[in-house]
Amino acid sequence: MHKERDDYFMRLAFRQALRGRGRTSPNPLVGAVIVKNNCVIATGYHGFFGGPHSEVVALSKLTGRRAVGAILYVNLEPCCYHGKTPPCTEAIKAAGIGRVVIGCEDPNPLVAGKGIKELKDSGIEVRTGVLENEAQRINAPYLTSMTQKRPWVVIKMAQTLDGRLALSSGESRWISGEKSRREVHRLRSHLDAVLLGVRTVIQDDPELTVRFVRGRNPLRVVLDSRLRTPIKARILHQAEPEKTILLTTNQASPKKRNVIEQTGARVLTVRAAKNGFVDMHAALRKLARLNIQSLLVEGGASVHRSLLLSKKVDKVIIFMAPKFLGADGIATVGALGLHSLRAMPEFSWRRTRFVGDDLWLELEKCSPA
């Protein structure tokens, strides 16, 4: 009975946490539910970076001694240090909460079990690991950033049934349908940054903004080892030019760099790989230092290839259109140079669903990189 009840209220906490999606980074998504006599008496979520934490939001809705002896459900271990806000553990203790149920521990070295210990030491009953896999999935970007010092990477592919993303001429508008494109804009609004290769910039001249749904624009990142991005490219002329970042190498022209920087875009130099392109490991480390926790990769084929070979892809989302291009099309992923099936990048199925006439295929990494 305890388990079923805890699972039920933890799922309500998950639902609260997701209300902050797209606004809390680099903080995690956290939701709180306070229960007394098997009834929800308050809820809260972390709504934006720098704002009050979910536990404090929920507790602030209770007057007098209503929280005394109540159960707090929270999807992530409560913080126990002074940051932009006071520690949540202090508020929990002061309110008289009798039991705390936690989805997963916080790997942040400032917390990392210390919050749980503090609550237990104060006499509060604590249960951890409730629906832990789901709790970790909600905060995959934050947890990846904390434990692996790189962004959580999602590759988005729009392709035909035979795995083609464009004609050999580069024409790709539109392989997927309108509803799929709307979903892509929703993904953009939820993640910190969108990344693509310079060939896609040259061929498609994308804006990489959020237009079909409500939400904030992500950072725009271009892998451009020689700074071939046209100075008239739309990505350099958006309302917030500082949100455009070009990752280049020492092979780039200083003159072109200066011209691009005059648009307000940022140009950052990273190490080159043996093939002369931007080294993917170095690129991800650079983005992590900019507090980018989640990254949506939108192409093209050579970028997909490089990331898959780096084994730093956490999720793949494929919008598969009921169409064929055959040998006239460009493969969604460039040649991987595999000499054994054991070397294949491998994923597990997460879910499938229809988006208009297209099929959404969602895959997750089988094991940590």
mmCIF file of C-alpha atoms in Angstrom:
data_model
loop_
_atom_site.group_PDB
_atom_site.id
_atom_site.type_symbol
_atom_site.label_atom_id
_atom_site.label_comp_id
_atom_site.label_asym_id
_atom_site.label_seq_id
_atom_site.Cartn_x
_atom_site.Cartn_y
_atom_site.Cartn_z
ATOM 1 C CA MET A 1 0.000 0.000 0.000
ATOM 2 C CA HIS A 2 2.844 2.359 0.897
ATOM 3 C CA LYS A 3 4.498 1.721 -2.475
ATOM 4 C CA GLU A 4 1.338 2.283 -4.525
ATOM 5 C CA ARG A 5 0.573 5.488 -2.644
ATOM 6 C CA ASP A 6 4.138 6.774 -2.989
ATOM 7 C CA ASP A 7 4.206 5.965 -6.708
ATOM 8 C CA TYR A 8 0.921 7.796 -7.262
ATOM 9 C CA PHE A 9 1.946 11.000 -5.522
ATOM 10 C CA MET A 10 5.451 10.899 -7.034
ATOM 11 C CA ARG A 11 3.896 10.922 -10.489
ATOM 12 C CA LEU A 12 2.010 14.053 -9.462
ATOM 13 C CA ALA A 13 5.366 15.573 -8.491
ATOM 14 C CA PHE A 14 6.729 14.638 -11.948
ATOM 15 C CA ARG A 15 3.801 16.446 -13.537
ATOM 16 C CA GLN A 16 4.557 19.535 -11.474
ATOM 17 C CA ALA A 17 8.266 19.402 -12.362
ATOM 18 C CA LEU A 18 7.544 19.359 -16.105
ATOM 19 C CA ARG A 19 5.639 22.633 -15.822
ATOM 20 C CA GLY A 20 9.011 24.391 -15.626
ATOM 21 C CA ARG A 21 10.365 22.769 -18.781
ATOM 22 C CA GLY A 22 12.410 25.137 -20.927
ATOM 23 C CA ARG A 23 12.811 27.795 -18.206
ATOM 24 C CA THR A 24 14.930 26.413 -15.347
ATOM 25 C CA SER A 25 18.270 25.503 -16.958
ATOM 26 C CA PRO A 26 20.957 25.216 -15.696
ATOM 27 C CA ASN A 27 18.859 24.267 -12.663
ATOM 28 C CA PRO A 28 16.966 20.960 -12.721
ATOM 29 C CA LEU A 29 13.231 20.427 -13.154
ATOM 30 C CA VAL A 30 11.732 19.879 -9.713
ATOM 31 C CA GLY A 31 8.152 19.454 -8.569
ATOM 32 C CA ALA A 32 6.785 19.045 -5.042
ATOM 33 C CA VAL A 33 3.540 17.648 -3.685
ATOM 34 C CA ILE A 34 2.563 17.856 -0.001
ATOM 35 C CA VAL A 35 0.126 15.219 1.245
ATOM 36 C CA LYS A 36 -1.722 14.880 4.547
ATOM 37 C CA ASN A 37 -4.280 12.208 5.405
ATOM 38 C CA ASN A 38 -3.883 10.915 1.831
ATOM 39 C CA CYS A 39 -5.012 14.253 0.398
ATOM 40 C CA VAL A 40 -2.902 16.733 -1.582
ATOM 41 C CA ILE A 41 -2.805 19.972 0.398
ATOM 42 C CA ALA A 42 -0.220 21.894 -1.688
ATOM 43 C CA THR A 43 1.861 21.642 -4.850
ATOM 44 C CA GLY A 44 4.720 23.636 -6.320
ATOM 45 C CA TYR A 45 7.349 23.625 -9.041
ATOM 46 C CA HIS A 46 10.576 25.418 -9.861
ATOM 47 C CA GLY A 47 9.340 27.882 -12.458
ATOM 48 C CA PHE A 48 12.481 29.663 -13.644
ATOM 49 C CA PHE A 49 16.215 29.877 -13.018
ATOM 50 C CA GLY A 50 16.851 31.951 -9.914
ATOM 51 C CA GLY A 51 13.268 31.585 -8.726
ATOM 52 C CA PRO A 52 12.055 29.815 -5.563
ATOM 53 C CA HIS A 53 12.452 26.053 -5.462
ATOM 54 C CA SER A 54 9.457 23.743 -5.672
ATOM 55 C CA GLU A 55 9.510 22.739 -2.000
ATOM 56 C CA VAL A 56 9.421 26.359 -0.868
ATOM 57 C CA VAL A 57 6.669 27.211 -3.359
ATOM 58 C CA ALA A 58 4.503 24.361 -2.067
ATOM 59 C CA LEU A 59 5.180 25.133 1.626
ATOM 60 C CA SER A 60 4.377 28.831 1.108
ATOM 61 C CA LYS A 61 0.801 27.848 0.245
ATOM 62 C CA LEU A 62 0.226 26.389 3.712
ATOM 63 C CA THR A 63 -0.628 28.565 6.674
ATOM 64 C CA GLY A 64 -0.199 27.910 10.366
ATOM 65 C CA ARG A 65 0.792 24.347 11.222
ATOM 66 C CA ARG A 66 -0.861 22.601 8.264
ATOM 67 C CA ALA A 67 2.452 21.109 7.102
ATOM 68 C CA VAL A 68 3.241 19.504 10.465
ATOM 69 C CA GLY A 69 3.401 15.726 10.058
ATOM 70 C CA ALA A 70 2.659 15.901 6.325
ATOM 71 C CA ILE A 71 4.473 13.963 3.586
ATOM 72 C CA LEU A 72 6.523 15.809 0.975
ATOM 73 C CA TYR A 73 6.996 14.183 -2.430
ATOM 74 C CA VAL A 74 9.777 15.619 -4.556
ATOM 75 C CA ASN A 75 11.395 14.171 -7.688
ATOM 76 C CA LEU A 76 14.948 15.300 -6.800
ATOM 77 C CA GLU A 77 16.835 15.417 -3.521
ATOM 78 C CA PRO A 78 16.206 18.765 -1.747
ATOM 79 C CA CYS A 79 19.116 21.202 -1.787
ATOM 80 C CA CYS A 80 21.002 21.870 1.437
ATOM 81 C CA TYR A 81 23.199 24.852 0.541
ATOM 82 C CA HIS A 82 22.830 28.594 0.032
ATOM 83 C CA GLY A 83 22.780 29.414 -3.688
ATOM 84 C CA LYS A 84 20.473 31.920 -5.349
ATOM 85 C CA THR A 85 17.922 30.813 -2.749
ATOM 86 C CA PRO A 86 18.191 29.453 0.831
ATOM 87 C CA PRO A 87 18.451 25.666 1.337
ATOM 88 C CA CYS A 88 15.182 23.763 0.937
ATOM 89 C CA THR A 89 16.126 21.399 3.762
ATOM 90 C CA GLU A 90 15.841 24.280 6.243
ATOM 91 C CA ALA A 91 12.347 25.154 5.025
ATOM 92 C CA ILE A 92 11.276 21.498 5.201
ATOM 93 C CA LYS A 93 12.499 21.128 8.779
ATOM 94 C CA ALA A 94 11.002 24.430 9.898
ATOM 95 C CA ALA A 95 7.594 23.484 8.479
ATOM 96 C CA GLY A 96 7.456 20.275 10.496
ATOM 97 C CA ILE A 97 7.242 17.872 7.548
ATOM 98 C CA GLY A 98 7.198 14.332 8.948
ATOM 99 C CA ARG A 99 8.216 12.286 5.895
ATOM 100 C CA VAL A 100 10.011 13.057 2.634
ATOM 101 C CA VAL A 101 9.772 10.799 -0.432
ATOM 102 C CA ILE A 102 12.432 11.426 -3.099
ATOM 103 C CA GLY A 103 12.629 10.260 -6.717
ATOM 104 C CA CYS A 104 16.407 10.352 -7.160
ATOM 105 C CA GLU A 105 19.493 11.778 -5.516
ATOM 106 C CA ASP A 106 21.146 14.962 -6.747
ATOM 107 C CA PRO A 107 24.719 14.337 -8.005
ATOM 108 C CA ASN A 108 25.658 17.986 -7.531
ATOM 109 C CA PRO A 109 28.701 17.816 -5.185
ATOM 110 C CA LEU A 110 27.065 20.514 -3.044
ATOM 111 C CA VAL A 111 24.168 18.128 -2.383
ATOM 112 C CA ALA A 112 24.997 14.486 -3.306
ATOM 113 C CA GLY A 113 23.296 12.785 -0.361
ATOM 114 C CA LYS A 114 23.928 15.610 2.093
ATOM 115 C CA GLY A 115 20.337 16.830 1.813
ATOM 116 C CA ILE A 116 19.006 13.361 2.585
ATOM 117 C CA LYS A 117 21.372 12.977 5.533
ATOM 118 C CA GLU A 118 20.386 16.358 6.967
ATOM 119 C CA LEU A 119 16.695 15.464 6.843
ATOM 120 C CA LYS A 120 17.288 12.064 8.455
ATOM 121 C CA ASP A 121 19.501 13.581 11.159
ATOM 122 C CA SER A 122 16.666 15.954 12.061
ATOM 123 C CA GLY A 123 14.324 13.002 12.653
ATOM 124 C CA ILE A 124 12.413 13.142 9.361
ATOM 125 C CA GLU A 125 11.614 9.791 7.746
ATOM 126 C CA VAL A 126 13.088 9.676 4.232
ATOM 127 C CA ARG A 127 12.446 7.248 1.385
ATOM 128 C CA THR A 128 14.554 7.505 -1.772
ATOM 129 C CA GLY A 129 14.585 5.897 -5.227
ATOM 130 C CA VAL A 130 10.826 6.055 -5.837
ATOM 131 C CA LEU A 131 10.234 5.672 -9.593
ATOM 132 C CA GLU A 132 13.927 6.452 -9.884
ATOM 133 C CA ASN A 133 14.313 5.739 -13.608
ATOM 134 C CA GLU A 134 11.461 8.082 -14.459
ATOM 135 C CA ALA A 135 12.837 10.731 -12.107
ATOM 136 C CA GLN A 136 16.248 10.493 -13.778
ATOM 137 C CA ARG A 137 14.694 10.691 -17.241
ATOM 138 C CA ILE A 138 12.950 13.972 -16.381
ATOM 139 C CA ASN A 139 16.286 15.532 -15.416
ATOM 140 C CA ALA A 140 18.507 13.731 -17.919
ATOM 141 C CA PRO A 141 20.107 17.012 -19.131
ATOM 142 C CA TYR A 142 20.948 18.155 -15.601
ATOM 143 C CA LEU A 143 22.213 14.729 -14.488
ATOM 144 C CA THR A 144 24.319 14.283 -17.641
ATOM 145 C CA SER A 145 25.832 17.729 -17.213
ATOM 146 C CA MET A 146 26.674 17.044 -13.568
ATOM 147 C CA THR A 147 28.115 13.554 -14.009
ATOM 148 C CA GLN A 148 29.678 13.670 -17.492
ATOM 149 C CA LYS A 149 30.535 17.374 -17.879
ATOM 150 C CA ARG A 150 28.875 17.595 -21.281
ATOM 151 C CA PRO A 151 25.429 18.444 -22.639
ATOM 152 C CA TRP A 152 22.694 15.836 -22.973
ATOM 153 C CA VAL A 153 22.578 15.254 -26.733
ATOM 154 C CA VAL A 154 19.436 14.609 -28.786
ATOM 155 C CA ILE A 155 19.723 13.986 -32.528
ATOM 156 C CA LYS A 156 16.630 14.909 -34.519
ATOM 157 C CA MET A 157 16.280 13.391 -37.989
ATOM 158 C CA ALA A 158 13.573 13.994 -40.571
ATOM 159 C CA GLN A 159 13.816 11.275 -43.187
ATOM 160 C CA THR A 160 12.055 9.128 -45.739
ATOM 161 C CA LEU A 161 11.240 5.445 -45.249
ATOM 162 C CA ASP A 162 14.516 4.549 -46.959
ATOM 163 C CA GLY A 163 16.600 6.756 -44.646
ATOM 164 C CA ARG A 164 17.151 9.806 -46.860
ATOM 165 C CA LEU A 165 17.116 13.386 -45.589
ATOM 166 C CA ALA A 166 17.343 15.314 -48.862
ATOM 167 C CA LEU A 167 17.818 15.076 -52.608
ATOM 168 C CA SER A 168 21.401 14.950 -53.843
ATOM 169 C CA SER A 169 20.962 18.650 -54.724
ATOM 170 C CA GLY A 170 20.419 19.361 -51.022
ATOM 171 C CA GLU A 171 16.698 20.103 -51.357
ATOM 172 C CA SER A 172 14.933 18.894 -48.197
ATOM 173 C CA ARG A 173 11.861 21.123 -47.762
ATOM 174 C CA TRP A 174 9.793 19.391 -46.828
ATOM 175 C CA ILE A 175 10.460 15.717 -46.109
ATOM 176 C CA SER A 176 8.350 15.743 -42.944
ATOM 177 C CA GLY A 177 4.850 17.145 -42.520
ATOM 178 C CA GLU A 178 3.625 20.331 -40.865
ATOM 179 C CA LYS A 179 2.715 18.638 -37.562
ATOM 180 C CA SER A 180 6.216 17.159 -37.331
ATOM 181 C CA ARG A 181 7.757 20.568 -37.899
ATOM 182 C CA ARG A 182 5.603 21.961 -35.094
ATOM 183 C CA GLU A 183 6.942 19.227 -32.787
ATOM 184 C CA VAL A 184 10.506 20.181 -33.728
ATOM 185 C CA HIS A 185 9.798 23.758 -32.632
ATOM 186 C CA ARG A 186 8.428 22.406 -29.350
ATOM 187 C CA LEU A 187 11.647 20.439 -28.856
ATOM 188 C CA ARG A 188 13.678 23.574 -29.534
ATOM 189 C CA SER A 189 11.750 25.490 -26.882
ATOM 190 C CA HIS A 190 12.498 22.801 -24.268
ATOM 191 C CA LEU A 191 16.259 22.482 -24.842
ATOM 192 C CA ASP A 192 19.121 24.916 -24.268
ATOM 193 C CA ALA A 193 20.680 24.929 -27.725
ATOM 194 C CA VAL A 194 20.256 23.737 -31.314
ATOM 195 C CA LEU A 195 23.309 22.572 -33.249
ATOM 196 C CA LEU A 196 23.905 21.967 -36.937
ATOM 197 C CA GLY A 197 26.737 21.847 -39.436
ATOM 198 C CA VAL A 198 27.752 24.668 -41.738
ATOM 199 C CA ARG A 199 26.645 22.725 -44.837
ATOM 200 C CA THR A 200 23.069 22.820 -43.568
ATOM 201 C CA VAL A 201 23.383 26.565 -42.969
ATOM 202 C CA ILE A 202 24.618 27.092 -46.539
ATOM 203 C CA GLN A 203 21.989 24.838 -48.132
ATOM 204 C CA ASP A 204 18.881 25.604 -46.047
ATOM 205 C CA ASP A 205 19.598 29.037 -44.514
ATOM 206 C CA PRO A 206 17.600 28.168 -41.352
ATOM 207 C CA GLU A 207 16.591 30.587 -38.596
ATOM 208 C CA LEU A 208 16.608 28.002 -35.761
ATOM 209 C CA THR A 209 14.013 29.973 -33.834
ATOM 210 C CA VAL A 210 10.774 28.899 -32.148
ATOM 211 C CA ARG A 211 7.836 30.050 -34.271
ATOM 212 C CA PHE A 212 5.057 27.449 -34.403
ATOM 213 C CA VAL A 213 4.614 27.104 -30.635
ATOM 214 C CA ARG A 214 4.988 29.353 -27.595
ATOM 215 C CA GLY A 215 8.408 29.224 -25.963
ATOM 216 C CA ARG A 216 11.798 30.819 -25.760
ATOM 217 C CA ASN A 217 14.401 30.624 -28.516
ATOM 218 C CA PRO A 218 17.351 28.325 -27.809
ATOM 219 C CA LEU A 219 20.973 29.172 -28.442
ATOM 220 C CA ARG A 220 21.994 28.485 -32.059
ATOM 221 C CA VAL A 221 25.287 26.610 -32.541
ATOM 222 C CA VAL A 222 27.035 26.036 -35.874
ATOM 223 C CA LEU A 223 29.983 23.688 -36.407
ATOM 224 C CA ASP A 224 32.053 25.672 -38.901
ATOM 225 C CA SER A 225 35.738 24.708 -38.946
ATOM 226 C CA ARG A 226 36.695 27.274 -41.631
ATOM 227 C CA LEU A 227 33.986 29.906 -41.036
ATOM 228 C CA ARG A 228 32.146 29.297 -44.300
ATOM 229 C CA THR A 229 28.872 30.622 -42.877
ATOM 230 C CA PRO A 230 27.624 33.317 -45.320
ATOM 231 C CA ILE A 231 27.562 36.739 -43.744
ATOM 232 C CA LYS A 232 23.969 37.150 -45.006
ATOM 233 C CA ALA A 233 22.825 33.878 -43.388
ATOM 234 C CA ARG A 234 19.609 34.372 -41.431
ATOM 235 C CA ILE A 235 21.151 32.691 -38.390
ATOM 236 C CA LEU A 236 23.421 35.764 -38.044
ATOM 237 C CA HIS A 237 20.586 38.275 -38.235
ATOM 238 C CA GLN A 238 18.126 37.304 -35.526
ATOM 239 C CA ALA A 239 16.674 39.532 -32.803
ATOM 240 C CA GLU A 240 19.138 38.179 -30.251
ATOM 241 C CA PRO A 241 22.420 37.915 -32.201
ATOM 242 C CA GLU A 242 24.398 36.904 -29.111
ATOM 243 C CA LYS A 243 22.421 33.659 -29.081
ATOM 244 C CA THR A 244 24.291 32.517 -32.203
ATOM 245 C CA ILE A 245 27.562 30.675 -31.554
ATOM 246 C CA LEU A 246 29.973 29.500 -34.237
ATOM 247 C CA LEU A 247 32.441 26.812 -33.201
ATOM 248 C CA THR A 248 35.486 27.003 -35.420
ATOM 249 C CA THR A 249 39.171 25.999 -35.521
ATOM 250 C CA ASN A 250 42.521 27.733 -36.030
ATOM 251 C CA GLN A 251 42.066 27.201 -39.778
ATOM 252 C CA ALA A 252 39.450 29.964 -39.891
ATOM 253 C CA SER A 253 40.213 33.361 -41.400
ATOM 254 C CA PRO A 254 40.724 36.078 -38.734
ATOM 255 C CA LYS A 255 39.176 38.582 -41.163
ATOM 256 C CA LYS A 256 36.007 36.497 -41.584
ATOM 257 C CA ARG A 257 35.889 36.005 -37.827
ATOM 258 C CA ASN A 258 35.931 39.746 -37.273
ATOM 259 C CA VAL A 259 33.146 40.302 -39.802
ATOM 260 C CA ILE A 260 30.947 37.651 -38.174
ATOM 261 C CA GLU A 261 31.569 38.983 -34.676
ATOM 262 C CA GLN A 262 30.404 42.425 -35.831
ATOM 263 C CA THR A 263 26.920 40.928 -36.270
ATOM 264 C CA GLY A 264 26.869 40.193 -32.517
ATOM 265 C CA ALA A 265 27.392 36.457 -32.897
ATOM 266 C CA ARG A 266 30.027 34.698 -30.820
ATOM 267 C CA VAL A 267 32.892 32.841 -32.509
ATOM 268 C CA LEU A 268 34.693 30.295 -30.338
ATOM 269 C CA THR A 269 37.776 28.315 -31.321
ATOM 270 C CA VAL A 270 38.053 24.644 -30.438
ATOM 271 C CA ARG A 271 40.487 21.889 -31.314
ATOM 272 C CA ALA A 272 40.321 20.393 -34.811
ATOM 273 C CA ALA A 273 39.943 16.656 -35.353
ATOM 274 C CA LYS A 274 42.325 14.728 -37.629
ATOM 275 C CA ASN A 275 40.016 15.344 -40.588
ATOM 276 C CA GLY A 276 40.222 19.106 -40.028
ATOM 277 C CA PHE A 277 36.647 19.453 -38.799
ATOM 278 C CA VAL A 278 35.685 20.622 -35.326
ATOM 279 C CA ASP A 279 36.553 17.921 -32.783
ATOM 280 C CA MET A 280 33.236 16.764 -31.348
ATOM 281 C CA HIS A 281 34.559 15.963 -27.870
ATOM 282 C CA ALA A 282 36.137 19.420 -27.630
ATOM 283 C CA ALA A 283 32.936 21.039 -28.922
ATOM 284 C CA LEU A 284 30.779 19.373 -26.270
ATOM 285 C CA ARG A 285 33.196 20.375 -23.511
ATOM 286 C CA LYS A 286 33.158 23.975 -24.742
ATOM 287 C CA LEU A 287 29.353 24.035 -24.753
ATOM 288 C CA ALA A 288 29.234 22.548 -21.251
ATOM 289 C CA ARG A 289 31.405 25.402 -20.005
ATOM 290 C CA LEU A 290 28.750 27.778 -21.372
ATOM 291 C CA ASN A 291 26.174 26.090 -19.085
ATOM 292 C CA ILE A 292 24.495 24.403 -22.057
ATOM 293 C CA GLN A 293 22.974 21.273 -20.545
ATOM 294 C CA SER A 294 20.833 20.064 -23.444
ATOM 295 C CA LEU A 295 21.550 20.064 -27.148
ATOM 296 C CA LEU A 296 19.220 19.356 -30.074
ATOM 297 C CA VAL A 297 21.201 18.333 -33.171
ATOM 298 C CA GLU A 298 19.400 19.067 -36.431
ATOM 299 C CA GLY A 299 21.932 17.911 -39.023
ATOM 300 C CA GLY A 300 23.334 17.226 -41.377
ATOM 301 C CA ALA A 301 24.551 13.734 -42.204
ATOM 302 C CA SER A 302 28.236 14.379 -41.375
ATOM 303 C CA VAL A 303 27.315 15.893 -37.996
ATOM 304 C CA HIS A 304 25.099 12.895 -37.213
ATOM 305 C CA ARG A 305 27.999 10.634 -38.167
ATOM 306 C CA SER A 306 30.536 12.457 -35.987
ATOM 307 C CA LEU A 307 28.287 12.444 -32.943
ATOM 308 C CA LEU A 308 27.327 8.790 -33.293
ATOM 309 C CA LEU A 309 30.993 7.834 -33.561
ATOM 310 C CA SER A 310 31.762 9.946 -30.484
ATOM 311 C CA LYS A 311 29.266 7.797 -28.525
ATOM 312 C CA LYS A 312 27.876 10.923 -26.874
ATOM 313 C CA VAL A 313 24.343 10.686 -28.240
ATOM 314 C CA ASP A 314 21.740 10.160 -25.519
ATOM 315 C CA LYS A 315 18.556 10.170 -27.573
ATOM 316 C CA VAL A 316 17.545 9.961 -31.223
ATOM 317 C CA ILE A 317 14.200 11.233 -32.480
ATOM 318 C CA ILE A 318 13.300 10.315 -36.059
ATOM 319 C CA PHE A 319 10.384 11.825 -37.944
ATOM 320 C CA MET A 320 9.834 9.215 -40.640
ATOM 321 C CA ALA A 321 7.724 10.345 -43.582
ATOM 322 C CA PRO A 322 5.874 7.784 -45.745
ATOM 323 C CA LYS A 323 8.003 8.660 -48.775
ATOM 324 C CA PHE A 324 10.963 7.310 -50.771
ATOM 325 C CA LEU A 325 13.915 9.075 -52.387
ATOM 326 C CA GLY A 326 16.023 6.055 -53.304
ATOM 327 C CA ALA A 327 19.528 6.508 -54.676
ATOM 328 C CA ASP A 328 18.696 10.128 -55.571
ATOM 329 C CA GLY A 329 18.708 11.016 -51.878
ATOM 330 C CA ILE A 330 21.363 11.784 -49.264
ATOM 331 C CA ALA A 331 21.601 9.280 -46.414
ATOM 332 C CA THR A 332 20.557 10.585 -42.992
ATOM 333 C CA VAL A 333 23.848 9.396 -41.474
ATOM 334 C CA GLY A 334 27.206 9.565 -43.228
ATOM 335 C CA ALA A 335 29.451 6.499 -43.600
ATOM 336 C CA LEU A 336 30.538 5.269 -40.163
ATOM 337 C CA GLY A 337 33.510 3.236 -41.413
ATOM 338 C CA LEU A 338 32.507 0.170 -39.430
ATOM 339 C CA HIS A 339 34.440 -3.088 -39.816
ATOM 340 C CA SER A 340 32.342 -5.092 -37.380
ATOM 341 C CA LEU A 341 28.680 -5.224 -36.391
ATOM 342 C CA ARG A 342 29.805 -5.051 -32.774
ATOM 343 C CA ALA A 343 30.988 -1.495 -33.407
ATOM 344 C CA MET A 344 27.524 -0.279 -34.424
ATOM 345 C CA PRO A 345 26.061 2.592 -32.394
ATOM 346 C CA GLU A 346 23.194 0.879 -30.598
ATOM 347 C CA PHE A 347 20.042 2.243 -28.981
ATOM 348 C CA SER A 348 16.908 0.915 -27.321
ATOM 349 C CA TRP A 349 13.337 1.768 -28.262
ATOM 350 C CA ARG A 350 11.682 4.352 -26.059
ATOM 351 C CA ARG A 351 8.384 4.984 -27.812
ATOM 352 C CA THR A 352 6.672 5.419 -31.170
ATOM 353 C CA ARG A 353 3.666 7.504 -32.158
ATOM 354 C CA PHE A 354 2.093 9.105 -35.183
ATOM 355 C CA VAL A 355 2.555 12.828 -35.770
ATOM 356 C CA GLY A 356 0.181 13.605 -38.604
ATOM 357 C CA ASP A 357 1.191 11.321 -41.466
ATOM 358 C CA ASP A 358 4.708 10.867 -40.070
ATOM 359 C CA LEU A 359 5.962 8.317 -37.575
ATOM 360 C CA TRP A 360 7.841 9.533 -34.485
ATOM 361 C CA LEU A 361 10.539 7.056 -33.473
ATOM 362 C CA GLU A 362 12.255 7.776 -30.166
ATOM 363 C CA LEU A 363 15.366 5.862 -29.099
ATOM 364 C CA GLU A 364 17.587 6.060 -26.046
ATOM 365 C CA LYS A 365 21.206 5.159 -25.487
ATOM 366 C CA CYS A 366 21.540 1.583 -24.277
ATOM 367 C CA SER A 367 24.306 2.262 -21.781
ATOM 368 C CA PRO A 368 26.219 5.314 -20.501
ATOM 369 C CA ALA A 369 29.071 6.529 -22.679
#
